[in-house]
């Protein structure tokens, strides 16, 4: 069976990562999570990877707050290449990526973020939450919504949309037969 090898990067909670790994485990998503990488040593997303028996690693980000140090970004490319990753999935990764990653994986890095009335999956470029849109989902705003209740509903939509988008990548660019 053809499975798209993916790598997941995240800095925090990992609910999107969990949704993706659950879909893979249940057979709904023809991807193979080769590695989960975090720039935060004790990020729950790494625990989730371990729970699903997926290789996982902490990547020391270096001295900057919003980006990886160039050496760290080169190291990230190396780790993803060694893992044979064809699609890089950002799931709450709190660092802006730059040339090493963008050149190594052109149109092969996607991100999800909450947008005004829902969520957006887009290709990653050098700007925050920017880049060609791949898919969007709307979420209704209810009369009694607070920012928290709306955000919670958006995150439910994210956990539906992201695996669905990855499934499309699996269909469009399947990995070669093993
Ligand atoms: C998500 O809401 C995503 O839109 C944003 O970061 C959050 C990550 O949440 N980019 P989680 O770690 O997947 O739970």
GROMACS .gro file of N, CA and C and ligand atoms in nm:
model
  548
    1UNK      N    1   0.083  -0.120   0.000
    1UNK     CA    2   0.000   0.000   0.000
    1UNK      C    3   0.088   0.126   0.000
    2UNK      N    4   0.048   0.224  -0.080
    2UNK     CA    5   0.125   0.348  -0.087
    2UNK      C    6   0.087   0.439   0.029
    3UNK      N    7   0.186   0.487   0.097
    3UNK     CA    8   0.160   0.579   0.209
    3UNK      C    9   0.253   0.697   0.196
    4UNK      N   10   0.197   0.816   0.210
    4UNK     CA   11   0.279   0.937   0.200
    4UNK      C   12   0.357   0.956   0.330
    5UNK      N   13   0.490   0.961   0.322
    5UNK     CA   14   0.568   0.982   0.446
    5UNK      C   15   0.563   1.128   0.490
    6UNK      N   16   0.513   1.151   0.609
    6UNK     CA   17   0.500   1.289   0.657
    6UNK      C   18   0.583   1.309   0.784
    7UNK      N   19   0.621   1.435   0.806
    7UNK     CA   20   0.685   1.476   0.931
    7UNK      C   21   0.600   1.585   0.992
    8UNK      N   22   0.580   1.581   1.122
    8UNK     CA   23   0.495   1.679   1.189
    8UNK      C   24   0.580   1.763   1.283
    9UNK      N   25   0.566   1.896   1.272
    9UNK     CA   26   0.640   1.987   1.360
    9UNK      C   27   0.542   2.062   1.448
   10UNK      N   28   0.572   2.070   1.578
   10UNK     CA   29   0.483   2.144   1.667
   10UNK      C   30   0.555   2.189   1.791
   11UNK      N   31   0.495   2.288   1.857
   11UNK     CA   32   0.557   2.346   1.977
   11UNK      C   33   0.473   2.325   2.102
   12UNK      N   34   0.351   2.273   2.086
   12UNK     CA   35   0.263   2.277   2.204
   12UNK      C   36   0.178   2.154   2.223
   13UNK      N   37   0.049   2.183   2.236
   13UNK     CA   38  -0.052   2.086   2.278
   13UNK      C   39  -0.061   1.963   2.188
   14UNK      N   40  -0.059   1.985   2.058
   14UNK     CA   41  -0.057   1.872   1.966
   14UNK      C   42  -0.192   1.812   1.934
   15UNK      N   43  -0.302   1.889   1.949
   15UNK     CA   44  -0.432   1.828   1.920
   15UNK      C   45  -0.448   1.798   1.770
   16UNK      N   46  -0.390   1.882   1.686
   16UNK     CA   47  -0.394   1.852   1.542
   16UNK      C   48  -0.309   1.729   1.510
   17UNK      N   49  -0.194   1.720   1.573
   17UNK     CA   50  -0.108   1.604   1.555
   17UNK      C   51  -0.182   1.476   1.595
   18UNK      N   52  -0.250   1.482   1.710
   18UNK     CA   53  -0.325   1.365   1.757
   18UNK      C   54  -0.433   1.326   1.655
   19UNK      N   55  -0.504   1.426   1.603
   19UNK     CA   56  -0.611   1.396   1.506
   19UNK      C   57  -0.552   1.326   1.383
   20UNK      N   58  -0.436   1.373   1.339
   20UNK     CA   59  -0.372   1.313   1.220
   20UNK      C   60  -0.328   1.170   1.251
   21UNK      N   61  -0.264   1.152   1.365
   21UNK     CA   62  -0.214   1.017   1.400
   21UNK      C   63  -0.331   0.919   1.422
   22UNK      N   64  -0.441   0.971   1.476
   22UNK     CA   65  -0.559   0.884   1.493
   22UNK      C   66  -0.614   0.838   1.359
   23UNK      N   67  -0.620   0.933   1.264
   23UNK     CA   68  -0.671   0.896   1.129
   23UNK      C   69  -0.580   0.794   1.062
   24UNK      N   70  -0.450   0.810   1.082
   24UNK     CA   71  -0.357   0.715   1.022
   24UNK      C   72  -0.379   0.577   1.085
   25UNK      N   73  -0.388   0.576   1.218
   25UNK     CA   74  -0.403   0.449   1.289
   25UNK      C   75  -0.532   0.378   1.251
   26UNK      N   76  -0.638   0.456   1.231
   26UNK     CA   77  -0.766   0.392   1.198
   26UNK      C   78  -0.774   0.351   1.051
   27UNK      N   79  -0.671   0.384   0.974
   27UNK     CA   80  -0.670   0.345   0.834
   27UNK      C   81  -0.741   0.443   0.743
   28UNK      N   82  -0.785   0.557   0.797
   28UNK     CA   83  -0.856   0.656   0.715
   28UNK      C   84  -0.763   0.744   0.635
   29UNK      N   85  -0.636   0.745   0.671
   29UNK     CA   86  -0.542   0.838   0.608
   29UNK      C   87  -0.420   0.760   0.562
   30UNK      N   88  -0.397   0.761   0.429
   30UNK     CA   89  -0.288   0.679   0.373
   30UNK      C   90  -0.154   0.750   0.383
   31UNK      N   91  -0.122   0.792   0.504
   31UNK     CA   92   0.006   0.856   0.529
   31UNK      C   93   0.081   0.773   0.632
   32UNK      N   94   0.211   0.800   0.641
   32UNK     CA   95   0.290   0.735   0.745
   32UNK      C   96   0.365   0.845   0.818
   33UNK      N   97   0.340   0.861   0.947
   33UNK     CA   98   0.411   0.964   1.023
   33UNK      C   99   0.550   0.909   1.054
   34UNK      N  100   0.650   0.968   0.990
   34UNK     CA  101   0.787   0.918   1.009
   34UNK      C  102   0.851   0.979   1.133
   35UNK      N  103   0.814   1.105   1.162
   35UNK     CA  104   0.878   1.170   1.276
   35UNK      C  105   0.794   1.289   1.322
   36UNK      N  106   0.798   1.315   1.453
   36UNK     CA  107   0.740   1.437   1.510
   36UNK      C  108   0.854   1.512   1.576
   37UNK      N  109   0.868   1.640   1.542
   37UNK     CA  110   0.980   1.719   1.593
   37UNK      C  111   0.926   1.845   1.661
   38UNK      N  112   0.984   1.877   1.777
   38UNK     CA  113   0.942   1.997   1.849
   38UNK      C  114   1.062   2.081   1.889
   39UNK      N  115   1.040   2.211   1.891
   39UNK     CA  116   1.144   2.304   1.939
   39UNK      C  117   1.129   2.327   2.089
   40UNK      N  118   1.032   2.258   2.152
   40UNK     CA  119   1.009   2.272   2.297
   40UNK      C  120   1.028   2.135   2.361
   41UNK      N  121   1.123   2.130   2.453
   41UNK     CA  122   1.165   2.000   2.509
   41UNK      C  123   1.050   1.921   2.570
   42UNK      N  124   0.963   1.990   2.647
   42UNK     CA  125   0.858   1.916   2.717
   42UNK      C  126   0.721   1.937   2.654
   43UNK      N  127   0.719   1.962   2.525
   43UNK     CA  128   0.590   1.986   2.458
   43UNK      C  129   0.505   1.860   2.458
   44UNK      N  130   0.377   1.873   2.492
   44UNK     CA  131   0.288   1.756   2.489
   44UNK      C  132   0.286   1.685   2.354
   45UNK      N  133   0.312   1.756   2.246
   45UNK     CA  134   0.310   1.693   2.113
   45UNK      C  135   0.411   1.578   2.105
   46UNK      N  136   0.521   1.588   2.177
   46UNK     CA  137   0.621   1.480   2.176
   46UNK      C  138   0.568   1.358   2.252
   47UNK      N  139   0.493   1.384   2.358
   47UNK     CA  140   0.429   1.276   2.434
   47UNK      C  141   0.330   1.202   2.345
   48UNK      N  142   0.256   1.280   2.268
   48UNK     CA  143   0.156   1.220   2.178
   48UNK      C  144   0.226   1.129   2.077
   49UNK      N  145   0.338   1.176   2.022
   49UNK     CA  146   0.414   1.093   1.928
   49UNK      C  147   0.452   0.961   1.993
   50UNK      N  148   0.499   0.969   2.117
   50UNK     CA  149   0.541   0.847   2.186
   50UNK      C  150   0.423   0.753   2.207
   51UNK      N  151   0.308   0.815   2.241
   51UNK     CA  152   0.186   0.735   2.262
   51UNK      C  153   0.151   0.656   2.136
   52UNK      N  154   0.179   0.715   2.020
   52UNK     CA  155   0.147   0.649   1.893
   52UNK      C  156   0.267   0.575   1.835
   53UNK      N  157   0.373   0.562   1.914
   53UNK     CA  158   0.495   0.492   1.871
   53UNK      C  159   0.555   0.553   1.743
   54UNK      N  160   0.554   0.684   1.738
   54UNK     CA  161   0.614   0.755   1.624
   54UNK      C  162   0.748   0.813   1.671
   55UNK      N  163   0.851   0.800   1.588
   55UNK     CA  164   0.981   0.857   1.621
   55UNK      C  165   0.964   1.005   1.651
   56UNK      N  166   1.034   1.054   1.751
   56UNK     CA  167   1.015   1.194   1.790
   56UNK      C  168   1.146   1.251   1.838
   57UNK      N  169   1.158   1.383   1.823
   57UNK     CA  170   1.285   1.446   1.860
   57UNK      C  171   1.262   1.590   1.902
   58UNK      N  172   1.345   1.632   1.994
   58UNK     CA  173   1.353   1.774   2.033
   58UNK      C  174   1.464   1.838   1.952
   59UNK      N  175   1.432   1.952   1.892
   59UNK     CA  176   1.532   2.026   1.815
   59UNK      C  177   1.564   2.154   1.891
   60UNK      N  178   1.682   2.167   1.950
   60UNK     CA  179   1.715   2.293   2.019
   60UNK      C  180   1.712   2.408   1.918
   61UNK      N  181   1.627   2.510   1.944
   61UNK     CA  182   1.606   2.612   1.841
   61UNK      C  183   1.714   2.718   1.831
   62UNK      N  184   1.796   2.729   1.936
   62UNK     CA  185   1.897   2.835   1.933
   62UNK      C  186   1.847   2.958   2.005
   63UNK      N  187   1.913   3.069   1.979
   63UNK     CA  188   1.892   3.189   2.063
   63UNK      C  189   1.772   3.275   2.024
   64UNK      N  190   1.715   3.254   1.906
   64UNK     CA  191   1.606   3.343   1.863
   64UNK      C  192   1.472   3.297   1.919
   65UNK      N  193   1.376   3.389   1.921
   65UNK     CA  194   1.245   3.358   1.978
   65UNK      C  195   1.142   3.312   1.874
   66UNK      N  196   1.150   3.372   1.755
   66UNK     CA  197   1.045   3.345   1.656
   66UNK      C  198   1.095   3.268   1.534
   67UNK      N  199   1.223   3.236   1.532
   67UNK     CA  200   1.276   3.159   1.420
   67UNK      C  201   1.381   3.062   1.475
   68UNK      N  202   1.421   2.969   1.389
   68UNK     CA  203   1.528   2.877   1.429
   68UNK      C  204   1.660   2.941   1.393
   69UNK      N  205   1.761   2.914   1.470
   69UNK     CA  206   1.894   2.957   1.430
   69UNK      C  207   1.929   2.883   1.299
   70UNK      N  208   2.000   2.947   1.206
   70UNK     CA  209   2.027   2.882   1.077
   70UNK      C  210   2.080   2.738   1.091
   71UNK      N  211   2.171   2.717   1.186
   71UNK     CA  212   2.226   2.581   1.204
   71UNK      C  213   2.116   2.484   1.246
   72UNK      N  214   2.025   2.533   1.330
   72UNK     CA  215   1.915   2.447   1.375
   72UNK      C  216   1.822   2.415   1.258
   73UNK      N  217   1.801   2.514   1.171
   73UNK     CA  218   1.711   2.488   1.057
   73UNK      C  219   1.776   2.390   0.959
   74UNK      N  220   1.908   2.399   0.943
   74UNK     CA  221   1.979   2.301   0.859
   74UNK      C  222   1.965   2.161   0.922
   75UNK      N  223   1.976   2.157   1.052
   75UNK     CA  224   1.963   2.029   1.123
   75UNK      C  225   1.823   1.971   1.103
   76UNK      N  226   1.723   2.060   1.105
   76UNK     CA  227   1.584   2.017   1.084
   76UNK      C  228   1.568   1.954   0.945
   77UNK      N  229   1.626   2.019   0.845
   77UNK     CA  230   1.620   1.965   0.708
   77UNK      C  231   1.681   1.825   0.706
   78UNK      N  232   1.796   1.813   0.771
   78UNK     CA  233   1.867   1.685   0.774
   78UNK      C  234   1.780   1.576   0.840
   79UNK      N  235   1.719   1.612   0.952
   79UNK     CA  236   1.636   1.513   1.024
   79UNK      C  237   1.518   1.468   0.938
   80UNK      N  238   1.455   1.564   0.871
   80UNK     CA  239   1.337   1.531   0.790
   80UNK      C  240   1.378   1.449   0.668
   81UNK      N  241   1.492   1.485   0.609
   81UNK     CA  242   1.541   1.409   0.492
   81UNK      C  243   1.576   1.267   0.533
   82UNK      N  244   1.646   1.255   0.645
   82UNK     CA  245   1.686   1.120   0.690
   82UNK      C  246   1.563   1.034   0.719
   83UNK      N  247   1.457   1.100   0.761
   83UNK     CA  248   1.333   1.026   0.790
   83UNK      C  249   1.254   0.999   0.660
   84UNK      N  250   1.303   1.051   0.548
   84UNK     CA  251   1.238   1.027   0.420
   84UNK      C  252   1.104   1.097   0.403
   85UNK      N  253   1.091   1.213   0.467
   85UNK     CA  254   0.963   1.285   0.467
   85UNK      C  255   0.936   1.354   0.332
   86UNK      N  256   0.816   1.336   0.279
   86UNK     CA  257   0.776   1.404   0.155
   86UNK      C  258   0.687   1.525   0.179
   87UNK      N  259   0.618   1.527   0.293
   87UNK     CA  260   0.529   1.638   0.326
   87UNK      C  261   0.553   1.677   0.472
   88UNK      N  262   0.579   1.807   0.492
   88UNK     CA  263   0.602   1.858   0.627
   88UNK      C  264   0.475   1.926   0.675
   89UNK      N  265   0.424   1.882   0.790
   89UNK     CA  266   0.296   1.931   0.841
   89UNK      C  267   0.323   2.013   0.967
   90UNK      N  268   0.299   2.142   0.961
   90UNK     CA  269   0.315   2.225   1.080
   90UNK      C  270   0.186   2.219   1.161
   91UNK      N  271   0.200   2.181   1.286
   91UNK     CA  272   0.083   2.168   1.373
   91UNK      C  273   0.112   2.245   1.501
   92UNK      N  274   0.091   2.376   1.493
   92UNK     CA  275   0.120   2.460   1.609
   92UNK      C  276   0.269   2.481   1.629
   93UNK      N  277   0.343   2.488   1.518
   93UNK     CA  278   0.488   2.513   1.527
   93UNK      C  279   0.509   2.664   1.531
   94UNK      N  280   0.569   2.713   1.641
   94UNK     CA  281   0.572   2.857   1.667
   94UNK      C  282   0.698   2.927   1.616
   95UNK      N  283   0.755   2.878   1.509
   95UNK     CA  284   0.874   2.941   1.451
   95UNK      C  285   0.851   2.965   1.302
   96UNK      N  286   0.894   3.079   1.254
   96UNK     CA  287   0.885   3.110   1.112
   96UNK      C  288   0.999   3.038   1.039
   97UNK      N  289   0.965   2.969   0.931
   97UNK     CA  290   1.068   2.896   0.857
   97UNK      C  291   1.133   2.985   0.752
   98UNK      N  292   1.257   2.953   0.719
   98UNK     CA  293   1.333   3.034   0.624
   98UNK      C  294   1.391   2.945   0.514
   99UNK      N  295   1.488   3.003   0.440
   99UNK     CA  296   1.537   2.939   0.319
   99UNK      C  297   1.575   2.791   0.332
  100UNK      N  298   1.648   2.750   0.434
  100UNK     CA  299   1.688   2.608   0.432
  100UNK      C  300   1.569   2.514   0.417
  101UNK      N  301   1.466   2.537   0.497
  101UNK     CA  302   1.347   2.450   0.491
  101UNK      C  303   1.267   2.475   0.364
  102UNK      N  304   1.248   2.602   0.329
  102UNK     CA  305   1.160   2.633   0.215
  102UNK      C  306   1.222   2.584   0.085
  103UNK      N  307   1.354   2.587   0.077
  103UNK     CA  308   1.420   2.536  -0.045
  103UNK      C  309   1.422   2.384  -0.048
  104UNK      N  310   1.436   2.325   0.069
  104UNK     CA  311   1.445   2.178   0.074
  104UNK      C  312   1.309   2.112   0.044
  105UNK      N  313   1.199   2.182   0.081
  105UNK     CA  314   1.065   2.124   0.065
  105UNK      C  315   0.971   2.222  -0.005
  106UNK      N  316   1.001   2.257  -0.132
  106UNK     CA  317   0.915   2.354  -0.200
  106UNK      C  318   0.772   2.301  -0.219
  107UNK      N  319   0.674   2.380  -0.177
  107UNK     CA  320   0.532   2.339  -0.183
  107UNK      C  321   0.507   2.204  -0.116
  108UNK      N  322   0.591   2.176  -0.019
  108UNK     CA  323   0.577   2.051   0.056
  108UNK      C  324   0.573   2.079   0.206
  109UNK      N  325   0.542   2.205   0.242
  109UNK     CA  326   0.524   2.239   0.384
  109UNK      C  327   0.388   2.306   0.396
  110UNK      N  328   0.303   2.251   0.483
  110UNK     CA  329   0.172   2.312   0.502
  110UNK      C  330   0.154   2.349   0.650
  111UNK      N  331   0.064   2.447   0.670
  111UNK     CA  332   0.036   2.495   0.805
  111UNK      C  333  -0.114   2.513   0.819
  112UNK      N  334  -0.162   2.508   0.942
  112UNK     CA  335  -0.303   2.540   0.967
  112UNK      C  336  -0.310   2.649   1.072
  113UNK      N  337  -0.403   2.743   1.053
  113UNK     CA  338  -0.419   2.845   1.156
  113UNK      C  339  -0.564   2.893   1.158
  114UNK      N  340  -0.607   2.941   1.273
  114UNK     CA  341  -0.744   2.991   1.281
  114UNK      C  342  -0.753   3.120   1.201
  115UNK      N  343  -0.856   3.132   1.119
  115UNK     CA  344  -0.878   3.258   1.049
  115UNK      C  345  -1.010   3.315   1.100
  116UNK      N  346  -1.046   3.434   1.057
  116UNK     CA  347  -1.156   3.508   1.118
  116UNK      C  348  -1.280   3.425   1.150
  117UNK      N  349  -1.327   3.350   1.051
  117UNK     CA  350  -1.451   3.273   1.076
  117UNK      C  351  -1.429   3.124   1.055
  118UNK      N  352  -1.310   3.076   1.081
  118UNK     CA  353  -1.287   2.933   1.063
  118UNK      C  354  -1.140   2.901   1.067
  119UNK      N  355  -1.096   2.814   0.975
  119UNK     CA  356  -0.954   2.781   0.973
  119UNK      C  357  -0.905   2.768   0.830
  120UNK      N  358  -0.776   2.787   0.814
  120UNK     CA  359  -0.712   2.789   0.683
  120UNK      C  360  -0.590   2.699   0.683
  121UNK      N  361  -0.579   2.617   0.578
  121UNK     CA  362  -0.455   2.542   0.554
  121UNK      C  363  -0.387   2.609   0.436
  122UNK      N  364  -0.258   2.636   0.451
  122UNK     CA  365  -0.186   2.707   0.343
  122UNK      C  366  -0.045   2.653   0.331
  123UNK      N  367   0.013   2.674   0.211
  123UNK     CA  368   0.155   2.644   0.195
  123UNK      C  369   0.232   2.746   0.276
  124UNK      N  370   0.347   2.704   0.324
  124UNK     CA  371   0.426   2.792   0.411
  124UNK      C  372   0.527   2.872   0.330
  125UNK      N  373   0.533   3.001   0.360
  125UNK     CA  374   0.641   3.084   0.306
  125UNK      C  375   0.707   3.157   0.422
  126UNK      N  376   0.783   3.263   0.391
  126UNK     CA  377   0.864   3.326   0.497
  126UNK      C  378   0.784   3.420   0.586
  127UNK      N  379   0.653   3.434   0.562
  127UNK     CA  380   0.574   3.522   0.648
  127UNK      C  381   0.484   3.439   0.739
  128UNK      N  382   0.442   3.499   0.848
  128UNK     CA  383   0.359   3.427   0.945
  128UNK      C  384   0.218   3.407   0.892
  129UNK      N  385   0.169   3.283   0.896
  129UNK     CA  386   0.033   3.249   0.853
  129UNK      C  387   0.000   3.311   0.718
  130UNK      N  388   0.089   3.293   0.622
  130UNK     CA  389   0.080   3.355   0.490
  130UNK      C  390   0.116   3.247   0.389
  131UNK      N  391   0.084   3.269   0.262
  131UNK     CA  392   0.119   3.170   0.161
  131UNK      C  393  -0.007   3.116   0.097
  132UNK      N  394   0.009   3.058  -0.021
  132UNK     CA  395  -0.107   3.015  -0.100
  132UNK      C  396  -0.200   2.924  -0.020
  133UNK      N  397  -0.329   2.958  -0.028
  133UNK     CA  398  -0.428   2.882   0.049
  133UNK      C  399  -0.455   2.747  -0.017
  134UNK      N  400  -0.456   2.643   0.064
  134UNK     CA  401  -0.484   2.509   0.014
  134UNK      C  402  -0.632   2.475   0.038
  135UNK      N  403  -0.681   2.506   0.155
  135UNK     CA  404  -0.821   2.476   0.189
  135UNK      C  405  -0.865   2.559   0.308
  136UNK      N  406  -0.995   2.585   0.314
  136UNK     CA  407  -1.049   2.661   0.427
  136UNK      C  408  -1.180   2.598   0.473
  137UNK      N  409  -1.208   2.616   0.599
  137UNK     CA  410  -1.339   2.573   0.649
  137UNK      C  411  -1.400   2.685   0.732
  138UNK      N  412  -1.528   2.710   0.709
  138UNK     CA  413  -1.597   2.814   0.786
  138UNK      C  414  -1.657   2.755   0.912
  139UNK      N  415  -1.668   2.839   1.013
  139UNK     CA  416  -1.732   2.800   1.139
  139UNK      C  417  -1.834   2.908   1.172
  140UNK      N  418  -1.954   2.865   1.207
  140UNK     CA  419  -2.058   2.963   1.239
  140UNK      C  420  -2.026   3.034   1.370
  141UNK      N  421  -2.054   3.164   1.375
  141UNK     CA  422  -2.040   3.238   1.501
  141UNK      C  423  -2.178   3.243   1.565
  142UNK      N  424  -2.190   3.185   1.685
  142UNK     CA  425  -2.320   3.178   1.751
  142UNK      C  426  -2.342   3.301   1.841
  143UNK      N  427  -2.469   3.336   1.864
  143UNK     CA  428  -2.497   3.460   1.938
  143UNK      C  429  -2.428   3.467   2.075
  144UNK      N  430  -2.420   3.354   2.144
  144UNK     CA  431  -2.362   3.358   2.279
  144UNK      C  432  -2.212   3.326   2.283
  145UNK      N  433  -2.151   3.320   2.166
  145UNK     CA  434  -2.010   3.283   2.164
  145UNK      C  435  -1.922   3.381   2.242
  146UNK      N  436  -1.824   3.324   2.310
  146UNK     CA  437  -1.715   3.404   2.364
  146UNK      C  438  -1.594   3.370   2.276
  147UNK      N  439  -1.486   3.447   2.285
  147UNK     CA  440  -1.368   3.410   2.207
  147UNK      C  441  -1.326   3.265   2.234
  148UNK      N  442  -1.345   3.221   2.358
  148UNK     CA  443  -1.301   3.085   2.393
  148UNK      C  444  -1.389   2.979   2.328
  149UNK      N  445  -1.522   2.998   2.334
  149UNK     CA  446  -1.610   2.896   2.276
  149UNK      C  447  -1.593   2.892   2.124
  150UNK      N  448  -1.575   3.009   2.064
  150UNK     CA  449  -1.555   3.013   1.919
  150UNK      C  450  -1.424   2.944   1.883
  151UNK      N  451  -1.321   2.973   1.958
  151UNK     CA  452  -1.190   2.912   1.929
  151UNK      C  453  -1.197   2.761   1.944
  152UNK      N  454  -1.271   2.714   2.046
  152UNK     CA  455  -1.283   2.569   2.066
  152UNK      C  456  -1.351   2.506   1.944
  153UNK      N  457  -1.454   2.574   1.890
  153UNK     CA  458  -1.524   2.520   1.773
  153UNK      C  459  -1.433   2.524   1.650
  154UNK      N  460  -1.354   2.628   1.640
  154UNK     CA  461  -1.259   2.636   1.527
  154UNK      C  462  -1.159   2.521   1.534
  155UNK      N  463  -1.116   2.490   1.656
  155UNK     CA  464  -1.018   2.381   1.668
  155UNK      C  465  -1.079   2.245   1.631
  156UNK      N  466  -1.208   2.229   1.657
  156UNK     CA  467  -1.275   2.105   1.613
  156UNK      C  468  -1.272   2.098   1.460
  157UNK      N  469  -1.299   2.213   1.397
  157UNK     CA  470  -1.295   2.219   1.250
  157UNK      C  471  -1.154   2.191   1.199
  158UNK      N  472  -1.055   2.244   1.268
  158UNK     CA  473  -0.915   2.219   1.228
  158UNK      C  474  -0.885   2.069   1.227
  159UNK      N  475  -0.933   2.001   1.329
  159UNK     CA  476  -0.900   1.859   1.342
  159UNK      C  477  -0.971   1.775   1.237
  160UNK      N  478  -1.073   1.831   1.174
  160UNK     CA  479  -1.136   1.767   1.058
  160UNK      C  480  -1.063   1.803   0.930
  161UNK      N  481  -1.038   1.933   0.916
  161UNK     CA  482  -0.984   1.983   0.789
  161UNK      C  483  -0.842   1.934   0.762
  162UNK      N  484  -0.757   1.937   0.863
  162UNK     CA  485  -0.616   1.909   0.837
  162UNK      C  486  -0.595   1.765   0.786
  163UNK      N  487  -0.652   1.665   0.854
  163UNK     CA  488  -0.635   1.529   0.800
  163UNK      C  489  -0.695   1.516   0.659
  164UNK      N  490  -0.805   1.588   0.633
  164UNK     CA  491  -0.867   1.579   0.500
  164UNK      C  492  -0.773   1.636   0.393
  165UNK      N  493  -0.706   1.745   0.426
  165UNK     CA  494  -0.612   1.803   0.330
  165UNK      C  495  -0.494   1.709   0.308
  166UNK      N  496  -0.444   1.651   0.415
  166UNK     CA  497  -0.330   1.558   0.401
  166UNK      C  498  -0.373   1.439   0.315
  167UNK      N  499  -0.496   1.394   0.333
  167UNK     CA  500  -0.548   1.283   0.250
  167UNK      C  501  -0.543   1.321   0.102
  168UNK      N  502  -0.572   1.446   0.071
  168UNK     CA  503  -0.565   1.490  -0.070
  168UNK      C  504  -0.423   1.485  -0.121
  169UNK      N  505  -0.329   1.527  -0.039
  169UNK     CA  506  -0.188   1.515  -0.079
  169UNK      C  507  -0.153   1.369  -0.104
  170UNK      N  508  -0.204   1.281  -0.020
  170UNK     CA  509  -0.175   1.138  -0.037
  170UNK      C  510  -0.226   1.089  -0.172
  171UNK      N  511  -0.341   1.138  -0.213
  171UNK     CA  512  -0.398   1.094  -0.340
  171UNK      C  513  -0.325   1.154  -0.459
  172UNK      N  514  -0.287   1.282  -0.445
  172UNK     CA  515  -0.226   1.352  -0.559
  172UNK      C  516  -0.080   1.316  -0.580
  173UNK      N  517  -0.007   1.295  -0.471
  173UNK     CA  518   0.136   1.268  -0.487
  173UNK      C  519   0.175   1.149  -0.401
  174UNK      N  520   0.124   1.030  -0.435
  174UNK     CA  521   0.156   0.915  -0.350
  174UNK      C  522   0.305   0.885  -0.355
  175UNK      N  523   0.354   0.836  -0.245
  175UNK     CA  524   0.493   0.794  -0.238
  175UNK      C  525   0.512   0.669  -0.325
  176UNK      N  526   0.632   0.644  -0.373
  176UNK     CA  527   0.653   0.525  -0.455
  176UNK      C  528   0.625   0.397  -0.375
  177UNK      N  529   0.591   0.290  -0.447
  177UNK     CA  530   0.567   0.163  -0.380
  177UNK      C  531   0.689   0.117  -0.303
  178UNK      N  532   0.664   0.065  -0.185
  178UNK     CA  533   0.779   0.017  -0.106
  178UNK      C  534   0.808  -0.128  -0.146
  179LIG     C1  535  -0.388   2.545   1.626
  179LIG     O1  536  -0.502   2.614   1.667
  179LIG     C2  537  -0.337   2.598   1.496
  179LIG     O2  538  -0.433   2.661   1.423
  179LIG     C3  539  -0.233   2.701   1.537
  179LIG     O3  540  -0.178   2.650   1.654
  179LIG     C4  541  -0.274   2.569   1.721
  179LIG     C5  542  -0.204   2.442   1.756
  179LIG     O4  543  -0.283   2.362   1.839
  179LIG     N1  544  -0.136   2.721   1.432
  179LIG     P1  545  -0.244   2.212   1.864
  179LIG     O5  546  -0.102   2.210   1.919
  179LIG     O6  547  -0.254   2.135   1.736
  179LIG     O7  548  -0.341   2.165   1.967
   0.00000   0.00000   0.00000
